[in-house]
mmCIF file of C-alpha atoms and ligand atoms in Angstrom:
data_model
loop_
_atom_site.group_PDB
_atom_site.id
_atom_site.type_symbol
_atom_site.label_atom_id
_atom_site.label_comp_id
_atom_site.label_asym_id
_atom_site.label_seq_id
_atom_site.Cartn_x
_atom_site.Cartn_y
_atom_site.Cartn_z
ATOM 1 C CA MET W 1228 -5.828 -12.710 45.413
ATOM 2 C CA SER W 1229 -6.441 -9.623 47.526
ATOM 3 C CA LEU W 1230 -3.439 -7.636 48.725
ATOM 4 C CA LYS W 1231 -3.066 -8.092 52.496
ATOM 5 C CA LEU W 1232 -2.617 -4.654 54.054
ATOM 6 C CA GLY W 1233 -1.432 -3.566 57.478
ATOM 7 C CA VAL W 1234 -2.438 -0.073 58.659
ATOM 8 C CA ILE W 1235 -0.426 1.923 61.226
ATOM 9 C CA GLY W 1236 -2.549 4.719 62.694
ATOM 10 C CA THR W 1237 -6.328 4.499 63.066
ATOM 11 C CA GLY W 1238 -7.104 8.217 63.504
ATOM 12 C CA ALA W 1239 -9.214 10.228 61.072
ATOM 13 C CA ILE W 1240 -7.510 9.429 57.761
ATOM 14 C CA GLY W 1241 -6.421 5.930 58.841
ATOM 15 C CA ARG W 1242 -10.011 4.962 59.612
ATOM 16 C CA ASP W 1243 -11.151 6.440 56.314
ATOM 17 C CA HIS W 1244 -8.482 4.552 54.321
ATOM 18 C CA ILE W 1245 -9.361 1.302 56.139
ATOM 19 C CA ARG W 1246 -13.022 1.793 55.181
ATOM 20 C CA ARG W 1247 -11.988 2.604 51.623
ATOM 21 C CA CYS W 1248 -9.744 -0.474 51.276
ATOM 22 C CA SER W 1249 -12.330 -2.762 52.899
ATOM 23 C CA GLN W 1250 -15.560 -1.499 51.332
ATOM 24 C CA THR W 1251 -14.895 0.550 48.206
ATOM 25 C CA LEU W 1252 -11.696 -0.516 46.462
ATOM 26 C CA LEU W 1253 -10.891 -3.721 44.607
ATOM 27 C CA ASN W 1254 -8.384 -6.433 45.498
ATOM 28 C CA SER W 1255 -7.373 -5.376 48.995
ATOM 29 C CA GLN W 1256 -8.020 -6.652 52.491
ATOM 30 C CA VAL W 1257 -6.954 -4.970 55.721
ATOM 31 C CA VAL W 1258 -5.619 -7.858 57.820
ATOM 32 C CA ALA W 1259 -3.687 -5.932 60.488
ATOM 33 C CA VAL W 1260 -4.000 -2.598 62.269
ATOM 34 C CA THR W 1261 -2.238 -0.809 65.080
ATOM 35 C CA ASP W 1262 -2.279 2.576 66.773
ATOM 36 C CA ILE W 1263 -0.546 4.078 69.770
ATOM 37 C CA ASN W 1264 -4.046 3.847 71.233
ATOM 38 C CA LEU W 1265 -4.786 0.114 70.913
ATOM 39 C CA GLU W 1266 -8.346 0.489 72.181
ATOM 40 C CA GLN W 1267 -9.073 2.870 69.354
ATOM 41 C CA ALA W 1268 -7.550 0.423 66.841
ATOM 42 C CA ALA W 1269 -9.733 -2.398 68.227
ATOM 43 C CA LYS W 1270 -12.802 -0.153 68.022
ATOM 44 C CA VAL W 1271 -12.128 0.664 64.352
ATOM 45 C CA VAL W 1272 -11.817 -3.068 63.590
ATOM 46 C CA ALA W 1273 -15.097 -3.740 65.404
ATOM 47 C CA ASP W 1274 -16.972 -0.746 63.923
ATOM 48 C CA LEU W 1275 -15.980 -1.585 60.354
ATOM 49 C CA GLN W 1276 -16.398 -5.352 60.954
ATOM 50 C CA ILE W 1277 -13.173 -6.182 59.108
ATOM 51 C CA GLY W 1278 -11.860 -8.970 61.349
ATOM 52 C CA ALA W 1279 -8.291 -7.607 61.229
ATOM 53 C CA GLU W 1280 -5.747 -8.477 63.916
ATOM 54 C CA VAL W 1281 -4.676 -5.651 66.257
ATOM 55 C CA TYR W 1282 -0.868 -5.572 66.624
ATOM 56 C CA PRO W 1283 0.902 -4.141 69.693
ATOM 57 C CA ASP W 1284 2.979 -1.656 67.654
ATOM 58 C CA GLY W 1285 3.996 -0.598 64.169
ATOM 59 C CA HIS W 1286 7.166 -2.703 64.027
ATOM 60 C CA ALA W 1287 5.375 -5.938 64.987
ATOM 61 C CA LEU W 1288 2.845 -5.211 62.245
ATOM 62 C CA ILE W 1289 5.493 -4.396 59.602
ATOM 63 C CA ASN W 1290 7.364 -7.616 60.317
ATOM 64 C CA SER W 1291 4.262 -9.820 60.399
ATOM 65 C CA ALA W 1292 4.298 -12.588 57.772
ATOM 66 C CA HIS W 1293 0.573 -11.923 57.213
ATOM 67 C CA VAL W 1294 1.147 -8.364 55.995
ATOM 68 C CA GLU W 1295 2.178 -7.835 52.356
ATOM 69 C CA ALA W 1296 2.038 -4.018 52.179
ATOM 70 C CA LEU W 1297 1.667 -1.080 54.598
ATOM 71 C CA LEU W 1298 -0.386 2.045 54.954
ATOM 72 C CA VAL W 1299 1.251 4.558 57.313
ATOM 73 C CA THR W 1300 -1.467 6.931 58.522
ATOM 74 C CA SER W 1301 -0.141 7.723 61.993
ATOM 75 C CA TRP W 1302 0.983 11.070 63.380
ATOM 76 C CA GLY W 1303 3.460 12.796 60.995
ATOM 77 C CA PRO W 1304 6.574 12.574 63.248
ATOM 78 C CA SER W 1305 6.271 8.743 63.303
ATOM 79 C CA HIS W 1306 6.232 8.334 59.495
ATOM 80 C CA GLU W 1307 10.008 8.275 58.929
ATOM 81 C CA GLU W 1308 10.597 5.445 61.399
ATOM 82 C CA PHE W 1309 7.824 3.261 59.955
ATOM 83 C CA VAL W 1310 8.679 3.888 56.293
ATOM 84 C CA LEU W 1311 12.357 3.051 56.930
ATOM 85 C CA ALA W 1312 11.280 -0.142 58.729
ATOM 86 C CA ALA W 1313 9.007 -1.082 55.812
ATOM 87 C CA ILE W 1314 11.881 -0.598 53.341
ATOM 88 C CA ALA W 1315 14.168 -2.680 55.578
ATOM 89 C CA ALA W 1316 11.514 -5.425 55.505
ATOM 90 C CA GLY W 1317 11.275 -5.076 51.690
ATOM 91 C CA LYS W 1318 7.539 -4.261 51.856
ATOM 92 C CA PRO W 1319 5.690 -1.677 49.725
ATOM 93 C CA VAL W 1320 4.438 1.239 51.791
ATOM 94 C CA PHE W 1321 1.871 3.953 51.172
ATOM 95 C CA CYS W 1322 2.734 6.835 53.518
ATOM 96 C CA GLU W 1323 0.370 9.708 54.159
ATOM 97 C CA LYS W 1324 1.969 13.120 53.803
ATOM 98 C CA PRO W 1325 4.384 14.203 55.156
ATOM 99 C CA LEU W 1326 6.835 11.456 54.185
ATOM 100 C CA ALA W 1327 8.912 12.747 57.120
ATOM 101 C CA VAL W 1328 8.682 15.982 59.083
ATOM 102 C CA THR W 1329 12.161 17.118 58.005
ATOM 103 C CA ALA W 1330 13.827 17.228 54.600
ATOM 104 C CA ASP W 1331 16.697 15.276 56.153
ATOM 105 C CA GLY W 1332 14.278 12.524 57.211
ATOM 106 C CA CYS W 1333 12.896 12.377 53.653
ATOM 107 C CA ARG W 1334 16.453 12.179 52.275
ATOM 108 C CA LYS W 1335 17.184 9.156 54.497
ATOM 109 C CA ILE W 1336 14.116 7.421 53.063
ATOM 110 C CA VAL W 1337 15.222 8.250 49.506
ATOM 111 C CA GLU W 1338 18.679 6.792 50.247
ATOM 112 C CA ALA W 1339 17.212 3.632 51.794
ATOM 113 C CA GLU W 1340 14.890 3.088 48.819
ATOM 114 C CA VAL W 1341 17.672 3.654 46.279
ATOM 115 C CA ALA W 1342 19.878 1.188 48.217
ATOM 116 C CA HIS W 1343 17.016 -1.325 48.160
ATOM 117 C CA GLY W 1344 17.064 -0.982 44.365
ATOM 118 C CA LYS W 1345 13.314 -0.981 43.652
ATOM 119 C CA ARG W 1346 10.510 1.490 44.337
ATOM 120 C CA LEU W 1347 8.551 0.610 47.459
ATOM 121 C CA VAL W 1348 7.211 4.001 48.590
ATOM 122 C CA GLN W 1349 4.142 5.942 47.429
ATOM 123 C CA VAL W 1350 3.472 9.230 49.236
ATOM 124 C CA GLY W 1351 -0.140 10.194 49.976
ATOM 125 C CA PHE W 1352 -0.306 13.307 47.819
ATOM 126 C CA MET W 1353 -3.735 12.784 46.273
ATOM 127 C CA ARG W 1354 -4.142 15.804 44.008
ATOM 128 C CA PRO W 1355 -2.337 14.225 41.016
ATOM 129 C CA TYR W 1356 -5.188 11.673 41.115
ATOM 130 C CA ASP W 1357 -7.920 14.346 41.047
ATOM 131 C CA GLU W 1358 -9.888 14.290 37.796
ATOM 132 C CA GLY W 1359 -9.721 18.099 37.449
ATOM 133 C CA TYR W 1360 -5.945 18.339 37.883
ATOM 134 C CA ARG W 1361 -5.464 15.412 35.474
ATOM 135 C CA ALA W 1362 -7.586 17.197 32.854
ATOM 136 C CA LEU W 1363 -5.602 20.408 33.400
ATOM 137 C CA LYS W 1364 -2.304 18.551 33.002
ATOM 138 C CA ALA W 1365 -3.550 16.879 29.816
ATOM 139 C CA VAL W 1366 -4.266 20.340 28.342
ATOM 140 C CA ILE W 1367 -0.810 21.652 29.334
ATOM 141 C CA ASP W 1368 0.962 18.553 28.011
ATOM 142 C CA SER W 1369 -0.963 18.716 24.720
ATOM 143 C CA GLY W 1370 0.621 22.099 23.990
ATOM 144 C CA GLN W 1371 -2.794 23.730 23.356
ATOM 145 C CA ILE W 1372 -1.923 26.808 25.455
ATOM 146 C CA GLY W 1373 1.783 26.826 24.640
ATOM 147 C CA GLU W 1374 4.414 26.838 27.369
ATOM 148 C CA PRO W 1375 3.091 27.777 30.847
ATOM 149 C CA LEU W 1376 4.328 31.245 31.809
ATOM 150 C CA MET W 1377 2.392 32.075 34.989
ATOM 151 C CA LEU W 1378 0.126 30.254 37.462
ATOM 152 C CA HIS W 1379 -2.403 31.976 39.728
ATOM 153 C CA CYS W 1380 -3.557 29.651 42.492
ATOM 154 C CA ALA W 1381 -5.561 29.819 45.705
ATOM 155 C CA HIS W 1382 -6.006 27.437 48.643
ATOM 156 C CA ARG W 1383 -8.817 28.692 50.863
ATOM 157 C CA ASN W 1384 -10.367 27.074 53.919
ATOM 158 C CA PRO W 1385 -13.441 28.431 55.722
ATOM 159 C CA SER W 1386 -11.647 28.500 59.104
ATOM 160 C CA VAL W 1387 -8.989 26.742 61.170
ATOM 161 C CA GLY W 1388 -8.679 25.777 64.840
ATOM 162 C CA GLU W 1389 -6.648 27.400 67.612
ATOM 163 C CA ASN W 1390 -3.748 24.992 67.111
ATOM 164 C CA TYR W 1391 -3.149 26.125 63.534
ATOM 165 C CA LYS W 1392 0.015 28.265 63.435
ATOM 166 C CA THR W 1393 1.409 30.521 60.691
ATOM 167 C CA ASP W 1394 4.002 27.936 59.523
ATOM 168 C CA MET W 1395 1.242 25.324 59.126
ATOM 169 C CA ALA W 1396 -0.019 27.370 56.188
ATOM 170 C CA ILE W 1397 3.074 25.884 54.518
ATOM 171 C CA THR W 1398 3.465 22.430 56.095
ATOM 172 C CA ASP W 1399 -0.236 21.474 56.214
ATOM 173 C CA THR W 1400 -1.900 23.606 53.541
ATOM 174 C CA LEU W 1401 0.465 24.826 50.801
ATOM 175 C CA ILE W 1402 2.243 21.425 50.846
ATOM 176 C CA HIS W 1403 -0.441 20.065 48.491
ATOM 177 C CA GLU W 1404 0.229 22.874 45.977
ATOM 178 C CA LEU W 1405 3.993 22.354 46.368
ATOM 179 C CA ASP W 1406 3.501 18.760 45.247
ATOM 180 C CA VAL W 1407 0.813 19.098 42.596
ATOM 181 C CA LEU W 1408 2.237 22.166 40.812
ATOM 182 C CA ARG W 1409 5.652 20.467 40.397
ATOM 183 C CA TRP W 1410 3.803 17.501 38.878
ATOM 184 C CA LEU W 1411 1.568 19.715 36.733
ATOM 185 C CA LEU W 1412 4.507 21.616 35.230
ATOM 186 C CA ALA W 1413 7.110 18.796 35.335
ATOM 187 C CA ASP W 1414 9.424 21.439 36.758
ATOM 188 C CA ASP W 1415 11.205 22.204 40.034
ATOM 189 C CA TYR W 1416 11.157 25.296 42.235
ATOM 190 C CA VAL W 1417 14.291 27.426 42.441
ATOM 191 C CA SER W 1418 13.166 30.283 44.708
ATOM 192 C CA VAL W 1419 10.337 31.427 46.922
ATOM 193 C CA GLN W 1420 9.119 34.555 48.676
ATOM 194 C CA VAL W 1421 6.200 34.944 51.090
ATOM 195 C CA VAL W 1422 4.321 38.209 51.479
ATOM 196 C CA PHE W 1423 1.622 39.015 53.990
ATOM 197 C CA PRO W 1424 -1.301 41.203 52.888
ATOM 198 C CA ARG W 1425 -3.492 43.006 55.399
ATOM 199 C CA LYS W 1426 -4.459 40.491 58.091
ATOM 200 C CA SER W 1427 -8.040 39.247 58.188
ATOM 201 C CA SER W 1428 -9.938 40.218 61.349
ATOM 202 C CA LYS W 1429 -11.391 36.672 61.255
ATOM 203 C CA ALA W 1430 -7.956 35.128 61.952
ATOM 204 C CA LEU W 1431 -6.936 34.468 65.569
ATOM 205 C CA ALA W 1432 -4.353 36.851 67.059
ATOM 206 C CA HIS W 1433 -1.369 34.476 66.703
ATOM 207 C CA LEU W 1434 -2.014 33.676 63.024
ATOM 208 C CA ARG W 1435 -0.884 35.681 59.984
ATOM 209 C CA ASP W 1436 -3.616 35.070 57.441
ATOM 210 C CA PRO W 1437 -3.806 35.384 54.438
ATOM 211 C CA GLN W 1438 -0.382 34.827 52.893
ATOM 212 C CA ILE W 1439 0.818 34.957 49.288
ATOM 213 C CA VAL W 1440 3.557 32.528 48.293
ATOM 214 C CA LEU W 1441 5.528 33.473 45.172
ATOM 215 C CA LEU W 1442 7.407 30.610 43.544
ATOM 216 C CA GLU W 1443 9.803 30.585 40.604
ATOM 217 C CA THR W 1444 10.577 27.375 38.713
ATOM 218 C CA ALA W 1445 13.738 26.238 36.960
ATOM 219 C CA LYS W 1446 12.142 27.007 33.553
ATOM 220 C CA GLY W 1447 11.221 30.503 34.756
ATOM 221 C CA THR W 1448 7.485 29.990 35.310
ATOM 222 C CA ARG W 1449 6.147 32.307 38.039
ATOM 223 C CA ILE W 1450 3.514 31.030 40.453
ATOM 224 C CA ASP W 1451 1.487 32.927 43.032
ATOM 225 C CA VAL W 1452 -0.475 30.914 45.589
ATOM 226 C CA GLU W 1453 -2.872 32.686 47.937
ATOM 227 C CA VAL W 1454 -3.205 30.717 51.166
ATOM 228 C CA PHE W 1455 -6.231 32.014 53.072
ATOM 229 C CA VAL W 1456 -7.435 29.694 55.809
ATOM 230 C CA ASN W 1457 -10.168 31.855 57.368
ATOM 231 C CA CYS W 1458 -11.982 32.887 54.204
ATOM 232 C CA GLN W 1459 -15.342 31.980 55.815
ATOM 233 C CA TYR W 1460 -17.232 31.182 52.620
ATOM 234 C CA GLY W 1461 -15.996 27.685 51.695
ATOM 235 C CA TYR W 1462 -13.197 25.280 50.795
ATOM 236 C CA ASP W 1463 -12.000 26.633 47.489
ATOM 237 C CA ILE W 1464 -9.088 25.435 45.360
ATOM 238 C CA GLN W 1465 -8.184 27.499 42.315
ATOM 239 C CA CYS W 1466 -5.495 27.088 39.681
ATOM 240 C CA GLU W 1467 -5.195 29.109 36.499
ATOM 241 C CA VAL W 1468 -2.375 28.431 34.062
ATOM 242 C CA VAL W 1469 -1.454 31.284 31.732
ATOM 243 C CA GLY W 1470 0.333 29.919 28.677
ATOM 244 C CA GLU W 1471 1.876 31.547 25.593
ATOM 245 C CA THR W 1472 -1.298 31.140 23.525
ATOM 246 C CA GLY W 1473 -4.114 30.555 25.991
ATOM 247 C CA ILE W 1474 -5.314 30.052 29.532
ATOM 248 C CA ALA W 1475 -6.448 26.847 31.239
ATOM 249 C CA ARG W 1476 -8.275 26.686 34.582
ATOM 250 C CA LEU W 1477 -8.782 23.862 37.040
ATOM 251 C CA PRO W 1478 -12.451 22.809 36.650
ATOM 252 C CA GLU W 1479 -14.845 23.625 39.489
ATOM 253 C CA PRO W 1480 -16.300 20.560 41.263
ATOM 254 C CA SER W 1481 -19.555 19.716 39.519
ATOM 255 C CA GLN W 1482 -22.551 21.182 41.335
ATOM 256 C CA VAL W 1483 -26.156 21.660 40.343
ATOM 257 C CA GLN W 1484 -26.713 25.186 39.068
ATOM 258 C CA MET W 1485 -29.687 26.854 40.730
ATOM 259 C CA ARG W 1486 -32.046 29.584 39.572
ATOM 260 C CA SER W 1487 -34.009 30.533 42.627
ATOM 261 C CA GLY W 1488 -35.009 33.645 44.623
ATOM 262 C CA ALA W 1489 -33.816 35.950 41.830
ATOM 263 C CA LYS W 1490 -30.319 34.388 41.966
ATOM 264 C CA LEU W 1491 -28.254 32.165 39.684
ATOM 265 C CA SER W 1492 -25.963 30.114 41.951
ATOM 266 C CA ASN W 1493 -23.705 27.093 42.442
ATOM 267 C CA ALA W 1494 -23.008 25.734 45.928
ATOM 268 C CA ILE W 1495 -19.393 25.886 47.173
ATOM 269 C CA LEU W 1496 -18.046 22.932 49.188
ATOM 270 C CA MET W 1497 -17.169 23.566 52.843
ATOM 271 C CA ASP W 1498 -15.066 20.454 53.617
ATOM 272 C CA TRP W 1499 -11.761 19.447 51.971
ATOM 273 C CA LYS W 1500 -12.696 15.760 52.344
ATOM 274 C CA ASP W 1501 -15.644 16.238 49.974
ATOM 275 C CA ARG W 1502 -13.486 18.057 47.411
ATOM 276 C CA PHE W 1503 -10.941 15.226 47.108
ATOM 277 C CA ILE W 1504 -12.887 12.127 48.150
ATOM 278 C CA ALA W 1505 -12.714 10.552 44.684
ATOM 279 C CA ALA W 1506 -8.975 11.311 44.421
ATOM 280 C CA TYR W 1507 -8.304 9.356 47.649
ATOM 281 C CA ASP W 1508 -10.049 6.344 46.144
ATOM 282 C CA VAL W 1509 -8.047 6.571 42.924
ATOM 283 C CA GLU W 1510 -4.657 7.063 44.673
ATOM 284 C CA LEU W 1511 -5.109 4.071 46.958
ATOM 285 C CA GLN W 1512 -6.441 1.850 44.167
ATOM 286 C CA ALA W 1513 -3.327 2.843 42.181
ATOM 287 C CA PHE W 1514 -1.136 1.758 45.117
ATOM 288 C CA ILE W 1515 -2.947 -1.577 45.449
ATOM 289 C CA ASP W 1516 -2.819 -2.238 41.701
ATOM 290 C CA GLY W 1517 0.821 -1.145 41.529
ATOM 291 C CA VAL W 1518 1.918 -3.454 44.332
ATOM 292 C CA ARG W 1519 -0.004 -6.386 42.830
ATOM 293 C CA ALA W 1520 1.655 -5.718 39.466
ATOM 294 C CA GLY W 1521 5.096 -5.387 41.123
ATOM 295 C CA GLN W 1522 5.429 -1.708 40.137
ATOM 296 C CA VAL W 1523 4.771 1.012 42.707
ATOM 297 C CA SER W 1524 4.198 4.383 40.995
ATOM 298 C CA GLY W 1525 2.623 7.777 41.812
ATOM 299 C CA PRO W 1526 4.177 10.407 44.100
ATOM 300 C CA SER W 1527 7.568 9.008 45.064
ATOM 301 C CA ALA W 1528 9.893 9.367 48.042
ATOM 302 C CA TRP W 1529 11.772 11.877 45.851
ATOM 303 C CA ASP W 1530 8.562 13.892 45.431
ATOM 304 C CA GLY W 1531 8.100 13.791 49.227
ATOM 305 C CA PHE W 1532 11.677 15.039 49.635
ATOM 306 C CA ALA W 1533 11.230 17.789 47.009
ATOM 307 C CA ALA W 1534 8.064 19.029 48.752
ATOM 308 C CA ALA W 1535 9.872 19.063 52.109
ATOM 309 C CA VAL W 1536 12.846 21.028 50.718
ATOM 310 C CA ALA W 1537 10.478 23.588 49.156
ATOM 311 C CA ALA W 1538 8.440 23.800 52.380
ATOM 312 C CA ASP W 1539 11.612 24.522 54.405
ATOM 313 C CA ALA W 1540 12.488 27.349 52.010
ATOM 314 C CA CYS W 1541 8.928 28.742 52.303
ATOM 315 C CA ILE W 1542 9.160 28.808 56.106
ATOM 316 C CA GLU W 1543 12.516 30.549 55.923
ATOM 317 C CA ALA W 1544 10.917 33.047 53.510
ATOM 318 C CA GLN W 1545 7.972 33.587 55.893
ATOM 319 C CA ASN W 1546 10.407 34.499 58.650
ATOM 320 C CA SER W 1547 12.908 36.564 56.662
ATOM 321 C CA GLY W 1548 10.630 38.299 54.141
ATOM 322 C CA GLN W 1549 13.418 37.657 51.611
ATOM 323 C CA ILE W 1550 13.579 35.673 48.374
ATOM 324 C CA VAL W 1551 14.928 32.261 49.441
ATOM 325 C CA LYS W 1552 16.667 29.734 47.185
ATOM 326 C CA VAL W 1553 15.138 26.235 47.048
ATOM 327 C CA GLY W 1554 18.194 23.980 47.258
ATOM 328 C CA LEU W 1555 16.947 20.696 45.781
ATOM 329 C CA PRO W 1556 19.857 18.441 44.734
ATOM 330 C CA ASP W 1557 19.869 16.766 41.293
ATOM 331 C CA ARG W 1558 17.264 14.028 40.992
ATOM 332 C CA PRO W 1559 18.887 10.568 41.158
ATOM 333 C CA ALA W 1560 18.553 8.451 37.993
ATOM 334 C CA PHE W 1561 16.501 5.980 40.073
ATOM 335 C CA TYR W 1562 13.591 8.497 40.169
ATOM 336 C CA ARG W 1563 13.735 9.712 36.553
HETATM 337 P P1 LIG C 47 -5.091 11.792 63.697
HETATM 338 O O1 LIG C 47 -6.589 11.743 63.610
HETATM 339 O O2 LIG C 47 -4.442 12.475 64.843
HETATM 340 O O3 LIG C 47 -4.581 10.276 63.615
HETATM 341 C C1 LIG C 47 -3.253 9.885 63.803
HETATM 342 C C2 LIG C 47 -3.272 8.605 64.602
HETATM 343 O O4 LIG C 47 -1.957 8.076 64.696
HETATM 344 C C3 LIG C 47 -3.798 8.831 66.022
HETATM 345 O O5 LIG C 47 -4.717 7.807 66.358
HETATM 346 C C4 LIG C 47 -2.497 8.745 66.853
HETATM 347 O O6 LIG C 47 -2.734 8.367 68.174
HETATM 348 C C5 LIG C 47 -1.749 7.687 66.056
HETATM 349 N N1 LIG C 47 -0.327 7.597 66.342
HETATM 350 C C6 LIG C 47 0.535 8.582 66.722
HETATM 351 N N2 LIG C 47 1.790 8.075 66.887
HETATM 352 C C7 LIG C 47 1.701 6.746 66.610
HETATM 353 C C8 LIG C 47 2.651 5.674 66.604
HETATM 354 N N3 LIG C 47 3.926 5.879 66.942
HETATM 355 N N4 LIG C 47 2.221 4.442 66.262
HETATM 356 C C9 LIG C 47 0.930 4.234 65.922
HETATM 357 N N5 LIG C 47 -0.010 5.209 65.907
HETATM 358 C C10 LIG C 47 0.367 6.447 66.243
HETATM 359 O O7 LIG C 47 -4.495 12.452 62.381
HETATM 360 P P2 LIG C 47 -5.021 12.307 60.873
HETATM 361 O O8 LIG C 47 -5.815 13.499 60.510
HETATM 362 O O9 LIG C 47 -5.588 10.953 60.651
HETATM 363 O O10 LIG C 47 -3.631 12.454 60.091
HETATM 364 C C11 LIG C 47 -2.682 11.409 60.024
HETATM 365 C C12 LIG C 47 -1.657 11.719 58.951
HETATM 366 O O11 LIG C 47 -2.343 11.809 57.702
HETATM 367 C C13 LIG C 47 -0.947 13.063 59.144
HETATM 368 O O12 LIG C 47 0.378 12.947 58.767
HETATM 369 C C14 LIG C 47 -1.703 14.001 58.219
HETATM 370 O O13 LIG C 47 -0.889 15.062 57.737
HETATM 371 C C15 LIG C 47 -2.084 13.064 57.098
HETATM 372 N N6 LIG C 47 -3.294 13.512 56.400
HETATM 373 C C16 LIG C 47 -3.242 13.658 55.056
HETATM 374 C C17 LIG C 47 -4.340 14.127 54.378
HETATM 375 C C18 LIG C 47 -4.279 14.313 52.890
HETATM 376 O O14 LIG C 47 -5.017 15.137 52.381
HETATM 377 N N7 LIG C 47 -3.457 13.571 52.182
HETATM 378 C C19 LIG C 47 -5.514 14.408 55.064
HETATM 379 C C20 LIG C 47 -5.561 14.202 56.432
HETATM 380 C C21 LIG C 47 -4.436 13.745 57.098
HETATM 381 P P3 LIG C 47 -2.968 9.543 69.274
HETATM 382 O O15 LIG C 47 -4.130 10.348 68.783
HETATM 383 O O16 LIG C 47 -3.268 8.786 70.534
HETATM 384 O O17 LIG C 47 -1.704 10.318 69.320
#
């Protein structure tokens, strides 16, 4: 039997996840949708020809007897309310990042899930489902390069819009590294510093770009992440792990190699959606399979909380220029 899904939020990623669940993935059916803009929700249902019911709001959808599990893909500030309501209804919920816009909001979700006594929440951090990151983690875990000592990473976007502010380099961009590097190293951050190199003339006046985020983990691994969101040339994600006995790099996305016009070249992707499209499929299939098997796994509410705590410290470090402690409490036994 297909898992009956309800989707809250039919904007860009919501529409894409509805298409994915209806046309690409196995064993799921979107039976209910809602959005603050009900006309838009109805249009998505009609465009994708899924025959789902449009609900007047998120709470009506969560409490519907026809809905077995939720996808929360609405605007970030609404996530906390809907995830807490899903937990109260005892329904599994996949929540796009951020789990909540404040660390305190994430903590409330962690507490509600622990009180419920069983995992219900999967956070939409998709990089741990990317084939390249999984291969990199397998190499680290195998011990082939010894213990990881240093990581050199980059998150580059060709350009960003006028609404993109300096702190969004942390909350919207670096947040994916904050999640995936914790997972990659099975380690937590203890401190962070942000330094600003010479500003790119391609960045708008209000934006400090690029930035270098320097993280230290509990085991002493040092990480530098270059966040450069006006790099012009492409969407480029880099991660190099320097271990005691060798170096491992995140694989490049596979592209045809060209010899033409006296050049040897590989195309570079321009759009983040293309870079991680397969990972989105795998993460949502994992949620569907997990719910059907009675065992939600993947990035947890605790991981959402840990990313939010680290992001807060990064923003404080952006503003102060100082080394800032990342004050993550001990992980509850429930999430070990
Ligand atoms: P979007 O296009 O603006 O879509 C959000 C939708 O939610 C809009 O239709 C919005 O309506 C609606 N909405 C806002 N408040 C609502 C409420 N209370 N109840 C129901 N619907 C509500 O944004 P998006 O790009 O799809 O992003 C959505 C979320 O996914 C964000 O949290 C974003 O960070 C996350 N995301 C994650 C990834 C990833 O890589 N994992 C990628 C993209 C997005 P209005 O437009 O009328 O306000």
